[in-house]
Amino acid sequence: MALVSCPECRADVSDRAANCPRCGYPIAAQQAHAAAAKPLHPDYVSPREATASAGTQSPQVIKQAKSRGIYVILGLFFGLLGIHNFYAGYFGRGVAQLLIVLVTGWFVVGLVVVAIWVIIELFVVTQDAAGDAFV
């Protein structure tokens, strides 16, 4: 005969007792459930336990900070093609600038419009598309 601890009141109870004499907790039902849940091999880890222990650690996301200097340099040299916006994650703006230059680049108006747009962006944009400030 062995003594087990009652999960409800932490009293020492005989392993053969049906209920805890102190609080009435059903000891026999819990022991039957625990015996059914015990693995056959002592090193065995059930899939439920493995996913539960793996789920306790949340994955860490590491983001690389974007440099404001690189953004400005790309804007100065390749701004008409929208490369600086691709670098910052603004893919819609980059595609729009690239298409405007390719489609209306034959006319001076398209180049002037995109050039003014790029100059304004270089002074106004202070964060990337994810909302993180430039370093």
C-alpha atoms as a printed R data frame, in Angstrom:
    type eleno elety resid chain resno       x      y       z
1   ATOM     1    CA   MET     A     1   0.000  0.000   0.000
2   ATOM     2    CA   ALA     A     2   1.355  3.416  -1.002
3   ATOM     3    CA   LEU     A     3   0.381  6.926  -0.176
4   ATOM     4    CA   VAL     A     4  -0.544  9.366  -2.919
5   ATOM     5    CA   SER     A     5  -1.203 13.064  -2.686
6   ATOM     6    CA   CYS     A     6  -4.761 14.231  -3.262
7   ATOM     7    CA   PRO     A     7  -4.730 16.730  -6.164
8   ATOM     8    CA   GLU     A     8  -7.508 18.755  -4.535
9   ATOM     9    CA   CYS     A     9  -6.383 19.209  -0.910
10  ATOM    10    CA   ARG     A    10  -2.811 17.778  -1.017
11  ATOM    11    CA   ALA     A    11  -3.547 15.324   1.813
12  ATOM    12    CA   ASP     A    12  -1.781 11.949   1.917
13  ATOM    13    CA   VAL     A    13  -4.287  9.254   0.890
14  ATOM    14    CA   SER     A    14  -3.973  5.501   0.419
15  ATOM    15    CA   ASP     A    15  -3.689  4.484  -3.209
16  ATOM    16    CA   ARG     A    16  -6.483  1.953  -2.591
17  ATOM    17    CA   ALA     A    17  -8.969  4.553  -1.323
18  ATOM    18    CA   ALA     A    18 -11.841  5.386  -3.647
19  ATOM    19    CA   ASN     A    19 -12.189  8.969  -2.402
20  ATOM    20    CA   CYS     A    20 -10.089 11.345  -0.343
21  ATOM    21    CA   PRO     A    21 -11.334 11.140   3.271
22  ATOM    22    CA   ARG     A    22 -10.604 14.833   3.778
23  ATOM    23    CA   CYS     A    23 -12.262 16.465   0.720
24  ATOM    24    CA   GLY     A    24 -14.052 13.600  -1.080
25  ATOM    25    CA   TYR     A    25 -12.080 13.889  -4.334
26  ATOM    26    CA   PRO     A    26 -12.335 10.632  -6.395
27  ATOM    27    CA   ILE     A    27  -8.821  9.202  -6.095
28  ATOM    28    CA   ALA     A    28  -9.529  5.845  -7.765
29  ATOM    29    CA   ALA     A    29 -10.915  7.480 -10.919
30  ATOM    30    CA   GLN     A    30  -7.868  9.716 -11.239
31  ATOM    31    CA   GLN     A    31  -5.464  6.796 -10.736
32  ATOM    32    CA   ALA     A    32  -7.269  4.749 -13.387
33  ATOM    33    CA   HIS     A    33  -6.994  7.680 -15.806
34  ATOM    34    CA   ALA     A    34  -3.290  8.178 -14.968
35  ATOM    35    CA   ALA     A    35  -2.561  4.457 -15.408
36  ATOM    36    CA   ALA     A    36  -4.236  4.451 -18.827
37  ATOM    37    CA   ALA     A    37  -2.207  7.480 -19.876
38  ATOM    38    CA   LYS     A    38   1.169  5.995 -18.841
39  ATOM    39    CA   PRO     A    39   3.315  4.925 -21.807
40  ATOM    40    CA   LEU     A    40   4.679  1.428 -22.142
41  ATOM    41    CA   HIS     A    41   8.261  2.648 -22.495
42  ATOM    42    CA   PRO     A    42   9.688  5.169 -19.981
43  ATOM    43    CA   ASP     A    43  11.362  7.290 -22.726
44  ATOM    44    CA   TYR     A    44   8.199  7.541 -24.813
45  ATOM    45    CA   VAL     A    45   6.782 11.027 -25.352
46  ATOM    46    CA   SER     A    46   3.262 11.198 -26.712
47  ATOM    47    CA   PRO     A    47   2.602 13.424 -29.735
48  ATOM    48    CA   ARG     A    48   0.286 15.583 -27.612
49  ATOM    49    CA   GLU     A    49   3.033 16.153 -25.023
50  ATOM    50    CA   ALA     A    50   5.583 16.854 -27.752
51  ATOM    51    CA   THR     A    51   3.424 19.518 -29.398
52  ATOM    52    CA   ALA     A    52   2.490 21.000 -26.033
53  ATOM    53    CA   SER     A    53   6.128 21.354 -25.000
54  ATOM    54    CA   ALA     A    54   7.100 22.673 -28.430
55  ATOM    55    CA   GLY     A    55   4.241 25.169 -28.354
56  ATOM    56    CA   THR     A    56   5.486 26.820 -25.186
57  ATOM    57    CA   GLN     A    57   8.383 28.406 -27.027
58  ATOM    58    CA   SER     A    58   7.227 31.045 -29.451
59  ATOM    59    CA   PRO     A    59   9.355 31.552 -32.537
60  ATOM    60    CA   GLN     A    60  11.300 34.774 -32.646
61  ATOM    61    CA   VAL     A    61  11.064 36.915 -35.745
62  ATOM    62    CA   ILE     A    62  14.251 38.767 -36.544
63  ATOM    63    CA   LYS     A    63  13.838 41.712 -38.862
64  ATOM    64    CA   GLN     A    64  16.740 43.500 -40.444
65  ATOM    65    CA   ALA     A    65  16.504 47.265 -40.067
66  ATOM    66    CA   LYS     A    66  16.482 49.353 -43.235
67  ATOM    67    CA   SER     A    67  18.993 52.145 -43.566
68  ATOM    68    CA   ARG     A    68  17.791 55.666 -44.375
69  ATOM    69    CA   GLY     A    69  21.105 56.396 -46.084
70  ATOM    70    CA   ILE     A    70  20.721 53.501 -48.488
71  ATOM    71    CA   TYR     A    71  17.116 54.559 -49.153
72  ATOM    72    CA   VAL     A    72  18.262 58.097 -50.069
73  ATOM    73    CA   ILE     A    73  21.177 56.880 -52.229
74  ATOM    74    CA   LEU     A    74  18.907 54.483 -54.109
75  ATOM    75    CA   GLY     A    75  16.404 57.309 -54.547
76  ATOM    76    CA   LEU     A    76  19.030 59.664 -55.946
77  ATOM    77    CA   PHE     A    77  20.564 57.208 -58.417
78  ATOM    78    CA   PHE     A    78  17.661 54.889 -59.285
79  ATOM    79    CA   GLY     A    79  14.661 56.908 -58.117
80  ATOM    80    CA   LEU     A    80  13.052 57.158 -61.542
81  ATOM    81    CA   LEU     A    81  12.824 53.363 -61.599
82  ATOM    82    CA   GLY     A    82  11.359 53.181 -58.071
83  ATOM    83    CA   ILE     A    83  14.185 51.017 -56.705
84  ATOM    84    CA   HIS     A    84  14.231 52.904 -53.385
85  ATOM    85    CA   ASN     A    85  10.562 52.026 -52.829
86  ATOM    86    CA   PHE     A    86  11.217 48.353 -53.512
87  ATOM    87    CA   TYR     A    87  14.003 48.504 -50.906
88  ATOM    88    CA   ALA     A    88  11.639 50.024 -48.321
89  ATOM    89    CA   GLY     A    89   8.877 47.512 -49.080
90  ATOM    90    CA   TYR     A    90   6.543 49.904 -50.907
91  ATOM    91    CA   PHE     A    91   6.054 47.634 -53.907
92  ATOM    92    CA   GLY     A    92   2.966 49.431 -55.219
93  ATOM    93    CA   ARG     A    93   4.756 52.786 -55.356
94  ATOM    94    CA   GLY     A    94   7.799 51.190 -56.964
95  ATOM    95    CA   VAL     A    95   5.746 49.505 -59.676
96  ATOM    96    CA   ALA     A    96   3.809 52.743 -60.297
97  ATOM    97    CA   GLN     A    97   6.999 54.774 -60.717
98  ATOM    98    CA   LEU     A    98   8.554 52.135 -62.941
99  ATOM    99    CA   LEU     A    99   5.468 51.904 -65.160
100 ATOM   100    CA   ILE     A   100   5.083 55.683 -65.432
101 ATOM   101    CA   VAL     A   101   8.697 56.021 -66.568
102 ATOM   102    CA   LEU     A   102   8.471 53.108 -68.997
103 ATOM   103    CA   VAL     A   103   5.129 54.136 -70.505
104 ATOM   104    CA   THR     A   104   5.440 57.935 -70.519
105 ATOM   105    CA   GLY     A   105   9.210 58.167 -70.416
106 ATOM   106    CA   TRP     A   106   9.233 59.028 -74.098
107 ATOM   107    CA   PHE     A   107   7.676 62.309 -73.098
108 ATOM   108    CA   VAL     A   108   9.516 64.628 -70.758
109 ATOM   109    CA   VAL     A   109   6.362 65.076 -68.659
110 ATOM   110    CA   GLY     A   110   6.494 61.517 -67.277
111 ATOM   111    CA   LEU     A   111  10.117 61.885 -66.210
112 ATOM   112    CA   VAL     A   112   9.474 65.250 -64.564
113 ATOM   113    CA   VAL     A   113   6.441 63.972 -62.648
114 ATOM   114    CA   VAL     A   114   8.297 60.938 -61.302
115 ATOM   115    CA   ALA     A   115  11.400 63.018 -60.495
116 ATOM   116    CA   ILE     A   116   9.313 65.452 -58.407
117 ATOM   117    CA   TRP     A   117   7.585 62.471 -56.749
118 ATOM   118    CA   VAL     A   118  10.963 60.924 -55.849
119 ATOM   119    CA   ILE     A   119  12.351 64.180 -54.410
120 ATOM   120    CA   ILE     A   120   9.281 64.582 -52.202
121 ATOM   121    CA   GLU     A   121   9.543 60.953 -51.037
122 ATOM   122    CA   LEU     A   122  13.199 61.354 -50.085
123 ATOM   123    CA   PHE     A   123  12.271 64.117 -47.646
124 ATOM   124    CA   VAL     A   124   8.932 62.789 -46.361
125 ATOM   125    CA   VAL     A   125   9.309 59.006 -45.984
126 ATOM   126    CA   THR     A   126  10.823 58.139 -42.574
127 ATOM   127    CA   GLN     A   127   9.741 54.513 -42.163
128 ATOM   128    CA   ASP     A   128   9.501 51.390 -44.257
129 ATOM   129    CA   ALA     A   129   6.314 49.645 -45.355
130 ATOM   130    CA   ALA     A   130   6.201 47.568 -42.141
131 ATOM   131    CA   GLY     A   131   6.051 50.759 -40.066
132 ATOM   132    CA   ASP     A   132   9.584 50.450 -38.666
133 ATOM   133    CA   ALA     A   133  11.653 53.631 -38.593
134 ATOM   134    CA   PHE     A   134  14.753 53.785 -40.743
135 ATOM   135    CA   VAL     A   135  18.006 53.398 -38.851
